[in-house]
PDB file of C-alpha atoms and ligand atoms in Angstrom:
ATOM      1  CA  MET A 420      81.360 -39.237   2.264  1.00 74.00           C
ATOM      2  CA  ARG A 421      81.130 -35.885   3.870  1.00 92.00           C
ATOM      3  CA  LYS A 422      78.129 -34.280   2.341  1.00 96.00           C
ATOM      4  CA  GLN A 423      76.161 -30.938   2.497  1.00 97.00           C
ATOM      5  CA  ILE A 424      73.117 -31.819   3.867  1.00 98.00           C
ATOM      6  CA  VAL A 425      70.020 -30.158   4.939  1.00 98.00           C
ATOM      7  CA  ALA A 426      67.089 -31.844   6.841  1.00 98.00           C
ATOM      8  CA  GLY A 427      63.858 -30.646   8.116  1.00 98.00           C
ATOM      9  CA  ASN A 428      62.434 -31.798  11.207  1.00 98.00           C
ATOM     10  CA  TRP A 429      58.525 -30.880  11.033  1.00 98.00           C
ATOM     11  CA  LYS A 430      57.779 -32.092  14.786  1.00 98.00           C
ATOM     12  CA  MET A 431      54.553 -32.137  16.016  1.00 98.00           C
ATOM     13  CA  ASN A 432      53.156 -30.067  13.076  1.00 98.00           C
ATOM     14  CA  ASN A 433      50.844 -30.898   9.631  1.00 98.00           C
ATOM     15  CA  ASP A 434      48.430 -33.298   9.154  1.00 98.00           C
ATOM     16  CA  LEU A 435      47.924 -35.686   6.345  1.00 98.00           C
ATOM     17  CA  ALA A 436      46.730 -33.011   4.035  1.00 98.00           C
ATOM     18  CA  GLU A 437      49.315 -30.282   5.084  1.00 98.00           C
ATOM     19  CA  SER A 438      51.974 -32.769   4.864  1.00 98.00           C
ATOM     20  CA  LYS A 439      51.530 -33.947   1.578  1.00 98.00           C
ATOM     21  CA  LYS A 440      51.203 -30.269   0.199  1.00 98.00           C
ATOM     22  CA  LEU A 441      54.262 -29.090   1.875  1.00 98.00           C
ATOM     23  CA  ALA A 442      56.374 -32.400   0.665  1.00 98.00           C
ATOM     24  CA  LYS A 443      55.240 -31.443  -2.852  1.00 98.00           C
ATOM     25  CA  GLN A 444      56.084 -27.827  -2.586  1.00 98.00           C
ATOM     26  CA  VAL A 445      59.846 -28.750  -1.406  1.00 98.00           C
ATOM     27  CA  VAL A 446      60.068 -31.339  -4.368  1.00 97.00           C
ATOM     28  CA  LYS A 447      58.739 -28.627  -6.877  1.00 96.00           C
ATOM     29  CA  LYS A 448      61.186 -25.946  -5.279  1.00 96.00           C
ATOM     30  CA  ILE A 449      63.965 -28.547  -5.614  1.00 95.00           C
ATOM     31  CA  LYS A 450      63.222 -29.465  -8.923  1.00 92.00           C
ATOM     32  CA  LYS A 451      62.958 -26.011 -10.336  1.00 92.00           C
ATOM     33  CA  GLY A 452      66.172 -24.857  -8.704  1.00 90.00           C
ATOM     34  CA  LYS A 453      69.829 -25.899  -9.229  1.00 80.00           C
ATOM     35  CA  ILE A 454      70.467 -27.696  -5.881  1.00 84.00           C
ATOM     36  CA  LYS A 455      73.159 -30.128  -7.293  1.00 83.00           C
ATOM     37  CA  ASP A 456      75.334 -31.453  -4.263  1.00 89.00           C
ATOM     38  CA  THR A 457      73.183 -30.889  -1.257  1.00 96.00           C
ATOM     39  CA  LYS A 458      71.218 -33.678   0.159  1.00 97.00           C
ATOM     40  CA  VAL A 459      67.677 -32.660   1.435  1.00 98.00           C
ATOM     41  CA  ILE A 460      65.524 -34.786   3.944  1.00 98.00           C
ATOM     42  CA  ILE A 461      62.314 -34.209   5.423  1.00 98.00           C
ATOM     43  CA  ALA A 462      60.700 -35.392   8.583  1.00 99.00           C
ATOM     44  CA  PRO A 463      56.886 -35.607   9.139  1.00 98.00           C
ATOM     45  CA  THR A 464      55.266 -37.020  11.844  1.00 98.00           C
ATOM     46  CA  PHE A 465      54.646 -40.775  11.690  1.00 98.00           C
ATOM     47  CA  VAL A 466      51.207 -40.662  10.081  1.00 98.00           C
ATOM     48  CA  SER A 467      52.329 -38.807   7.009  1.00 98.00           C
ATOM     49  CA  LEU A 468      55.493 -40.742   6.372  1.00 98.00           C
ATOM     50  CA  ALA A 469      54.182 -43.189   3.919  1.00 98.00           C
ATOM     51  CA  SER A 470      52.464 -40.065   1.720  1.00 98.00           C
ATOM     52  CA  ALA A 471      55.838 -38.158   2.190  1.00 98.00           C
ATOM     53  CA  VAL A 472      57.559 -41.015   0.481  1.00 98.00           C
ATOM     54  CA  LYS A 473      55.279 -40.857  -2.475  1.00 98.00           C
ATOM     55  CA  ALA A 474      55.452 -37.351  -2.784  1.00 98.00           C
ATOM     56  CA  THR A 475      59.103 -37.219  -2.938  1.00 98.00           C
ATOM     57  CA  LYS A 476      59.421 -40.560  -4.826  1.00 96.00           C
ATOM     58  CA  LYS A 477      60.523 -39.099  -8.406  1.00 91.00           C
ATOM     59  CA  SER A 478      62.848 -36.536  -6.473  1.00 95.00           C
ATOM     60  CA  LYS A 479      65.956 -36.491  -4.544  1.00 94.00           C
ATOM     61  CA  VAL A 480      64.194 -35.390  -1.361  1.00 97.00           C
ATOM     62  CA  LYS A 481      64.825 -38.165   1.092  1.00 98.00           C
ATOM     63  CA  VAL A 482      62.073 -38.694   3.954  1.00 98.00           C
ATOM     64  CA  ALA A 483      63.130 -39.362   7.756  1.00 99.00           C
ATOM     65  CA  ALA A 484      61.204 -40.367  11.006  1.00 99.00           C
ATOM     66  CA  GLN A 485      61.643 -38.126  14.046  1.00 98.00           C
ATOM     67  CA  ASN A 486      61.916 -41.084  16.337  1.00 98.00           C
ATOM     68  CA  MET A 487      61.753 -45.082  16.656  1.00 98.00           C
ATOM     69  CA  HIS A 488      61.748 -47.580  19.150  1.00 98.00           C
ATOM     70  CA  PHE A 489      64.875 -50.070  19.449  1.00 98.00           C
ATOM     71  CA  GLU A 490      62.537 -53.375  19.587  1.00 98.00           C
ATOM     72  CA  GLU A 491      61.282 -54.839  16.348  1.00 97.00           C
ATOM     73  CA  SER A 492      57.944 -55.424  17.856  1.00 98.00           C
ATOM     74  CA  GLY A 493      55.747 -56.247  20.893  1.00 98.00           C
ATOM     75  CA  ALA A 494      54.047 -54.694  23.755  1.00 98.00           C
ATOM     76  CA  PHE A 495      55.251 -51.044  23.617  1.00 98.00           C
ATOM     77  CA  THR A 496      51.696 -48.853  23.069  1.00 98.00           C
ATOM     78  CA  GLY A 497      52.404 -46.200  20.908  1.00 97.00           C
ATOM     79  CA  GLU A 498      55.684 -46.816  19.500  1.00 98.00           C
ATOM     80  CA  VAL A 499      57.068 -47.471  15.928  1.00 98.00           C
ATOM     81  CA  SER A 500      59.870 -49.985  14.940  1.00 98.00           C
ATOM     82  CA  ALA A 501      62.738 -49.670  12.395  1.00 98.00           C
ATOM     83  CA  LYS A 502      61.213 -52.664  10.543  1.00 98.00           C
ATOM     84  CA  MET A 503      57.635 -50.757  10.109  1.00 98.00           C
ATOM     85  CA  LEU A 504      59.325 -47.471   8.903  1.00 98.00           C
ATOM     86  CA  LYS A 505      61.067 -49.578   6.224  1.00 98.00           C
ATOM     87  CA  SER A 506      57.962 -50.886   5.049  1.00 98.00           C
ATOM     88  CA  VAL A 507      56.772 -47.424   4.148  1.00 98.00           C
ATOM     89  CA  GLY A 508      59.995 -46.768   2.344  1.00 98.00           C
ATOM     90  CA  VAL A 509      61.449 -44.574   5.331  1.00 98.00           C
ATOM     91  CA  LYS A 510      65.227 -45.226   5.524  1.00 98.00           C
ATOM     92  CA  THR A 511      66.479 -42.506   7.622  1.00 98.00           C
ATOM     93  CA  VAL A 512      65.513 -41.536  11.425  1.00 99.00           C
ATOM     94  CA  ILE A 513      66.280 -38.886  13.837  1.00 99.00           C
ATOM     95  CA  LEU A 514      67.419 -39.986  17.086  1.00 98.00           C
ATOM     96  CA  GLY A 515      68.196 -38.009  20.200  1.00 98.00           C
ATOM     97  CA  HIS A 516      66.554 -35.026  19.555  1.00 98.00           C
ATOM     98  CA  SER A 517      66.622 -32.894  22.886  1.00 97.00           C
ATOM     99  CA  GLU A 518      62.973 -32.611  22.622  1.00 97.00           C
ATOM    100  CA  ARG A 519      62.637 -36.508  22.951  1.00 98.00           C
ATOM    101  CA  ARG A 520      65.396 -36.578  26.057  1.00 97.00           C
ATOM    102  CA  ALA A 521      63.709 -33.752  27.699  1.00 96.00           C
ATOM    103  CA  TYR A 522      59.937 -34.554  27.404  1.00 97.00           C
ATOM    104  CA  PHE A 523      60.054 -38.236  27.044  1.00 97.00           C
ATOM    105  CA  GLY A 524      63.024 -39.168  29.055  1.00 97.00           C
ATOM    106  CA  GLU A 525      65.560 -40.831  26.507  1.00 98.00           C
ATOM    107  CA  THR A 526      68.545 -41.346  27.881  1.00 98.00           C
ATOM    108  CA  ASP A 527      72.028 -41.938  26.188  1.00 98.00           C
ATOM    109  CA  ALA A 528      71.585 -45.759  27.127  1.00 98.00           C
ATOM    110  CA  ILE A 529      68.405 -45.940  25.450  1.00 98.00           C
ATOM    111  CA  LEU A 530      69.509 -43.841  22.558  1.00 98.00           C
ATOM    112  CA  ALA A 531      72.422 -46.275  22.205  1.00 98.00           C
ATOM    113  CA  LYS A 532      70.026 -49.097  21.649  1.00 98.00           C
ATOM    114  CA  LYS A 533      67.968 -46.929  19.089  1.00 98.00           C
ATOM    115  CA  VAL A 534      71.230 -46.393  17.165  1.00 98.00           C
ATOM    116  CA  ASP A 535      71.954 -50.035  17.259  1.00 98.00           C
ATOM    117  CA  ALA A 536      68.259 -51.069  16.058  1.00 98.00           C
ATOM    118  CA  ALA A 537      68.710 -48.457  13.299  1.00 98.00           C
ATOM    119  CA  LEU A 538      71.991 -49.568  11.745  1.00 98.00           C
ATOM    120  CA  ALA A 539      71.000 -53.174  12.296  1.00 98.00           C
ATOM    121  CA  HIS A 540      68.374 -51.952   9.641  1.00 98.00           C
ATOM    122  CA  LYS A 541      70.810 -50.484   7.529  1.00 98.00           C
ATOM    123  CA  MET A 542      69.077 -46.944   8.232  1.00 98.00           C
ATOM    124  CA  THR A 543      70.542 -43.724   8.244  1.00 98.00           C
ATOM    125  CA  VAL A 544      70.870 -41.848  11.882  1.00 98.00           C
ATOM    126  CA  ILE A 545      70.500 -38.408  12.293  1.00 98.00           C
ATOM    127  CA  PHE A 546      71.854 -38.230  16.008  1.00 98.00           C
ATOM    128  CA  CYS A 547      71.328 -35.127  18.013  1.00 98.00           C
ATOM    129  CA  PHE A 548      72.888 -33.784  21.231  1.00 98.00           C
ATOM    130  CA  GLY A 549      73.755 -30.319  22.371  1.00 98.00           C
ATOM    131  CA  GLU A 550      73.958 -28.491  25.815  1.00 97.00           C
ATOM    132  CA  VAL A 551      71.543 -27.099  27.785  1.00 96.00           C
ATOM    133  CA  LEU A 552      71.826 -23.100  28.524  1.00 94.00           C
ATOM    134  CA  ALA A 553      73.151 -23.786  32.058  1.00 94.00           C
ATOM    135  CA  ASP A 554      75.837 -26.083  30.523  1.00 96.00           C
ATOM    136  CA  ARG A 555      77.120 -23.141  28.148  1.00 95.00           C
ATOM    137  CA  LYS A 556      77.046 -20.643  31.066  1.00 93.00           C
ATOM    138  CA  SER A 557      79.386 -22.745  33.235  1.00 96.00           C
ATOM    139  CA  GLY A 558      81.758 -23.512  30.364  1.00 96.00           C
ATOM    140  CA  LYS A 559      80.743 -27.230  30.227  1.00 98.00           C
ATOM    141  CA  GLN A 560      79.109 -27.378  26.929  1.00 97.00           C
ATOM    142  CA  GLU A 561      82.158 -29.503  25.506  1.00 98.00           C
ATOM    143  CA  ALA A 562      82.359 -32.156  27.998  1.00 98.00           C
ATOM    144  CA  VAL A 563      78.322 -32.386  27.762  1.00 98.00           C
ATOM    145  CA  VAL A 564      78.479 -32.986  24.233  1.00 98.00           C
ATOM    146  CA  GLU A 565      81.424 -35.230  24.412  1.00 98.00           C
ATOM    147  CA  GLN A 566      79.457 -37.634  26.925  1.00 98.00           C
ATOM    148  CA  GLN A 567      76.538 -37.637  24.897  1.00 98.00           C
ATOM    149  CA  ILE A 568      78.518 -38.497  21.860  1.00 98.00           C
ATOM    150  CA  LYS A 569      80.386 -41.282  23.553  1.00 98.00           C
ATOM    151  CA  ASN A 570      77.622 -42.892  25.783  1.00 98.00           C
ATOM    152  CA  ALA A 571      75.489 -43.399  22.645  1.00 98.00           C
ATOM    153  CA  LEU A 572      78.153 -43.913  19.759  1.00 98.00           C
ATOM    154  CA  PHE A 573      81.517 -44.997  20.965  1.00 98.00           C
ATOM    155  CA  HIS A 574      80.444 -48.698  21.207  1.00 98.00           C
ATOM    156  CA  LEU A 575      80.179 -48.542  17.528  1.00 98.00           C
ATOM    157  CA  GLU A 576      82.807 -49.738  15.005  1.00 98.00           C
ATOM    158  CA  GLY A 577      84.318 -46.801  12.633  1.00 98.00           C
ATOM    159  CA  THR A 578      82.638 -48.408   9.700  1.00 98.00           C
ATOM    160  CA  ALA A 579      79.040 -47.833  10.985  1.00 98.00           C
ATOM    161  CA  PHE A 580      79.730 -44.077  11.000  1.00 98.00           C
ATOM    162  CA  LYS A 581      79.166 -44.046   7.266  1.00 97.00           C
ATOM    163  CA  ASN A 582      75.491 -44.429   8.330  1.00 98.00           C
ATOM    164  CA  ILE A 583      75.469 -41.516  11.078  1.00 98.00           C
ATOM    165  CA  ILE A 584      75.077 -37.998  10.304  1.00 98.00           C
ATOM    166  CA  LEU A 585      75.633 -35.735  13.431  1.00 98.00           C
ATOM    167  CA  ALA A 586      73.485 -32.608  14.622  1.00 98.00           C
ATOM    168  CA  TYR A 587      74.573 -30.477  17.127  1.00 98.00           C
ATOM    169  CA  GLU A 588      71.911 -28.763  18.490  1.00 97.00           C
ATOM    170  CA  PRO A 589      72.281 -26.343  21.481  1.00 96.00           C
ATOM    171  CA  VAL A 590      68.862 -26.592  23.391  1.00 95.00           C
ATOM    172  CA  TRP A 591      69.231 -22.893  24.282  1.00 95.00           C
ATOM    173  CA  ALA A 592      68.781 -21.844  20.499  1.00 93.00           C
ATOM    174  CA  ILE A 593      66.012 -24.257  19.634  1.00 90.00           C
ATOM    175  CA  GLY A 594      62.904 -22.660  18.738  1.00 86.00           C
ATOM    176  CA  THR A 595      64.070 -19.692  20.546  1.00 87.00           C
ATOM    177  CA  GLY A 596      65.028 -17.394  17.859  1.00 83.00           C
ATOM    178  CA  GLU A 597      68.380 -17.148  19.419  1.00 83.00           C
ATOM    179  CA  THR A 598      70.968 -18.690  17.235  1.00 87.00           C
ATOM    180  CA  ALA A 599      74.770 -20.079  18.324  1.00 91.00           C
ATOM    181  CA  SER A 600      76.818 -17.551  16.446  1.00 95.00           C
ATOM    182  CA  PRO A 601      78.646 -19.027  13.198  1.00 96.00           C
ATOM    183  CA  GLU A 602      81.740 -18.894  15.484  1.00 97.00           C
ATOM    184  CA  GLN A 603      80.442 -20.757  18.238  1.00 97.00           C
ATOM    185  CA  ALA A 604      78.799 -23.297  15.720  1.00 97.00           C
ATOM    186  CA  GLN A 605      82.281 -23.800  14.293  1.00 98.00           C
ATOM    187  CA  GLU A 606      84.084 -24.202  17.692  1.00 98.00           C
ATOM    188  CA  MET A 607      81.657 -27.002  18.552  1.00 98.00           C
ATOM    189  CA  HIS A 608      81.538 -28.436  15.420  1.00 98.00           C
ATOM    190  CA  ALA A 609      85.724 -28.283  15.223  1.00 98.00           C
ATOM    191  CA  PHE A 610      85.647 -29.857  18.552  1.00 98.00           C
ATOM    192  CA  ILE A 611      83.002 -32.550  17.755  1.00 98.00           C
ATOM    193  CA  ARG A 612      85.214 -33.845  14.887  1.00 98.00           C
ATOM    194  CA  THR A 613      88.199 -34.137  16.737  1.00 98.00           C
ATOM    195  CA  THR A 614      86.353 -35.996  19.346  1.00 98.00           C
ATOM    196  CA  ILE A 615      85.612 -38.388  16.489  1.00 98.00           C
ATOM    197  CA  LYS A 616      89.098 -38.430  15.304  1.00 98.00           C
ATOM    198  CA  GLU A 617      90.783 -39.196  18.733  1.00 98.00           C
ATOM    199  CA  LYS A 618      88.471 -42.413  19.062  1.00 98.00           C
ATOM    200  CA  TYR A 619      88.028 -43.437  15.051  1.00 98.00           C
ATOM    201  CA  GLY A 620      90.678 -41.738  13.205  1.00 98.00           C
ATOM    202  CA  ASP A 621      91.142 -39.140  10.255  1.00 98.00           C
ATOM    203  CA  GLU A 622      89.021 -41.018   7.760  1.00 97.00           C
ATOM    204  CA  VAL A 623      85.985 -41.691   9.938  1.00 98.00           C
ATOM    205  CA  ALA A 624      86.396 -37.915  11.375  1.00 98.00           C
ATOM    206  CA  ASN A 625      86.831 -36.346   7.854  1.00 97.00           C
ATOM    207  CA  SER A 626      83.839 -38.114   6.234  1.00 98.00           C
ATOM    208  CA  ILE A 627      81.093 -37.477   8.747  1.00 98.00           C
ATOM    209  CA  SER A 628      78.513 -34.786   8.261  1.00 98.00           C
ATOM    210  CA  ILE A 629      77.821 -32.457  11.230  1.00 98.00           C
ATOM    211  CA  LEU A 630      74.917 -30.489  10.985  1.00 98.00           C
ATOM    212  CA  TYR A 631      73.985 -27.256  13.097  1.00 97.00           C
ATOM    213  CA  GLY A 632      70.317 -26.986  14.312  1.00 97.00           C
ATOM    214  CA  GLY A 633      68.613 -24.200  16.404  1.00 95.00           C
ATOM    215  CA  SER A 634      66.842 -21.318  15.057  1.00 93.00           C
ATOM    216  CA  CYS A 635      68.648 -21.564  11.690  1.00 95.00           C
ATOM    217  CA  LYS A 636      66.683 -19.339   9.118  1.00 96.00           C
ATOM    218  CA  PRO A 637      67.195 -18.121   5.707  1.00 97.00           C
ATOM    219  CA  SER A 638      69.017 -14.844   7.127  1.00 96.00           C
ATOM    220  CA  ASN A 639      71.601 -16.670   9.053  1.00 96.00           C
ATOM    221  CA  ALA A 640      72.091 -19.961   7.363  1.00 97.00           C
ATOM    222  CA  LYS A 641      74.824 -18.754   4.733  1.00 97.00           C
ATOM    223  CA  GLU A 642      77.139 -17.751   7.402  1.00 97.00           C
ATOM    224  CA  ILE A 643      76.615 -20.763   9.762  1.00 97.00           C
ATOM    225  CA  PHE A 644      77.258 -23.111   6.376  1.00 97.00           C
ATOM    226  CA  SER A 645      80.400 -21.014   5.136  1.00 97.00           C
ATOM    227  CA  LYS A 646      82.288 -22.514   8.497  1.00 98.00           C
ATOM    228  CA  PRO A 647      84.596 -25.128   7.517  1.00 97.00           C
ATOM    229  CA  ASP A 648      83.236 -27.846   9.915  1.00 98.00           C
ATOM    230  CA  VAL A 649      79.614 -27.035   9.456  1.00 98.00           C
ATOM    231  CA  ASP A 650      78.055 -29.402   6.993  1.00 98.00           C
ATOM    232  CA  GLY A 651      74.649 -28.307   6.638  1.00 98.00           C
ATOM    233  CA  GLY A 652      71.575 -27.880   9.197  1.00 98.00           C
ATOM    234  CA  LEU A 653      68.849 -29.751  10.901  1.00 98.00           C
ATOM    235  CA  ILE A 654      65.968 -26.925  10.684  1.00 98.00           C
ATOM    236  CA  GLY A 655      62.793 -26.978  12.708  1.00 97.00           C
ATOM    237  CA  GLY A 656      60.377 -24.129  12.273  1.00 97.00           C
ATOM    238  CA  ALA A 657      61.574 -22.587   9.126  1.00 98.00           C
ATOM    239  CA  ALA A 658      61.434 -25.927   7.363  1.00 98.00           C
ATOM    240  CA  LEU A 659      57.797 -25.840   7.778  1.00 98.00           C
ATOM    241  CA  ASN A 660      57.463 -22.881   4.871  1.00 98.00           C
ATOM    242  CA  ALA A 661      58.738 -24.406   1.499  1.00 98.00           C
ATOM    243  CA  ASN A 662      60.337 -20.699   0.719  1.00 98.00           C
ATOM    244  CA  ASP A 663      62.109 -20.701   3.555  1.00 98.00           C
ATOM    245  CA  PHE A 664      63.163 -24.194   3.531  1.00 98.00           C
ATOM    246  CA  TYR A 665      64.360 -23.886   0.143  1.00 97.00           C
ATOM    247  CA  ALA A 666      66.350 -20.231   0.818  1.00 97.00           C
ATOM    248  CA  ILE A 667      68.205 -22.464   3.739  1.00 98.00           C
ATOM    249  CA  ILE A 668      68.979 -25.429   1.422  1.00 97.00           C
ATOM    250  CA  ASN A 669      70.219 -22.521  -1.464  1.00 95.00           C
ATOM    251  CA  SER A 670      72.858 -21.289   1.276  1.00 95.00           C
ATOM    252  CA  PHE A 671      75.662 -22.878   0.198  1.00 89.00           C
TER     253      PHE A 671
HETATM  254  P1  PGA B 525      64.228 -24.795  15.532  1.00 92.56           P
HETATM  255  O1  PGA B 525      64.322 -26.285  15.576  1.00 92.56           O
HETATM  256  O2  PGA B 525      65.046 -24.464  13.879  1.00 92.56           O
HETATM  257  O3  PGA B 525      62.818 -24.262  15.279  1.00 92.56           O
HETATM  258  O4  PGA B 525      64.795 -24.088  16.232  1.00 92.56           O
HETATM  259  C1  PGA B 525      65.551 -27.097  15.170  1.00 92.56           C
HETATM  260  C2  PGA B 525      65.328 -28.524  15.724  1.00 92.56           C
HETATM  261  O5  PGA B 525      64.772 -28.709  16.909  1.00 92.56           O
HETATM  262  O6  PGA B 525      65.849 -29.481  15.240  1.00 92.56           O
END
């Protein structure tokens, strides 16, 4: 089912105590507020996942990991598997974030394996992709995004997409303060939905949620979320402040 979703990617921020505090603040705001239909997800670092699961237990807030390895276990120093995430109660994972691609060498081929591993564990995947500035300047943004989606996801059956959330994040807008205009976001989201439709048909295309990410904040979320093909946001910087994050959730 196509849902409104706001997910907070905390990146490498907040230690255990700070994460616990922020998770509790988010839960409190959601409980007090009148958020009904919007799904809320927070993604702290690995070390804070278990405590965030505990802090959000009696709420509608879900906890996601920011990454995982595709193998179950073994000699992969510094990595964490789907099974390990599930053992602390985490059932959602962000995969393919541009920072993982740029700084940690994650390729489409690696991401395809990660997606498979997460789905095999019945996890929900927030799959990120997006063009860099040079692609956009040369008008290649759609071709780049299409390839990223095809390479990592198009080996899947249509039914797999009920456990996938897409996140379009133009790299030039991440953490830069520069946001895609609502029109640019809508144009790309419509293109993404059409790409899914051409391969998997109307039902899959119309039921998948496509989030926008890249300097989304309380002042611009409402306009971006009002676009017909934008189903919510993946929020970085503004998710580190409970008031701002809540204001974004409240933007629908
Ligand atoms: P930002 O990050 O909101 O700080 O631009 C978004 C993201 O990287 O998910």
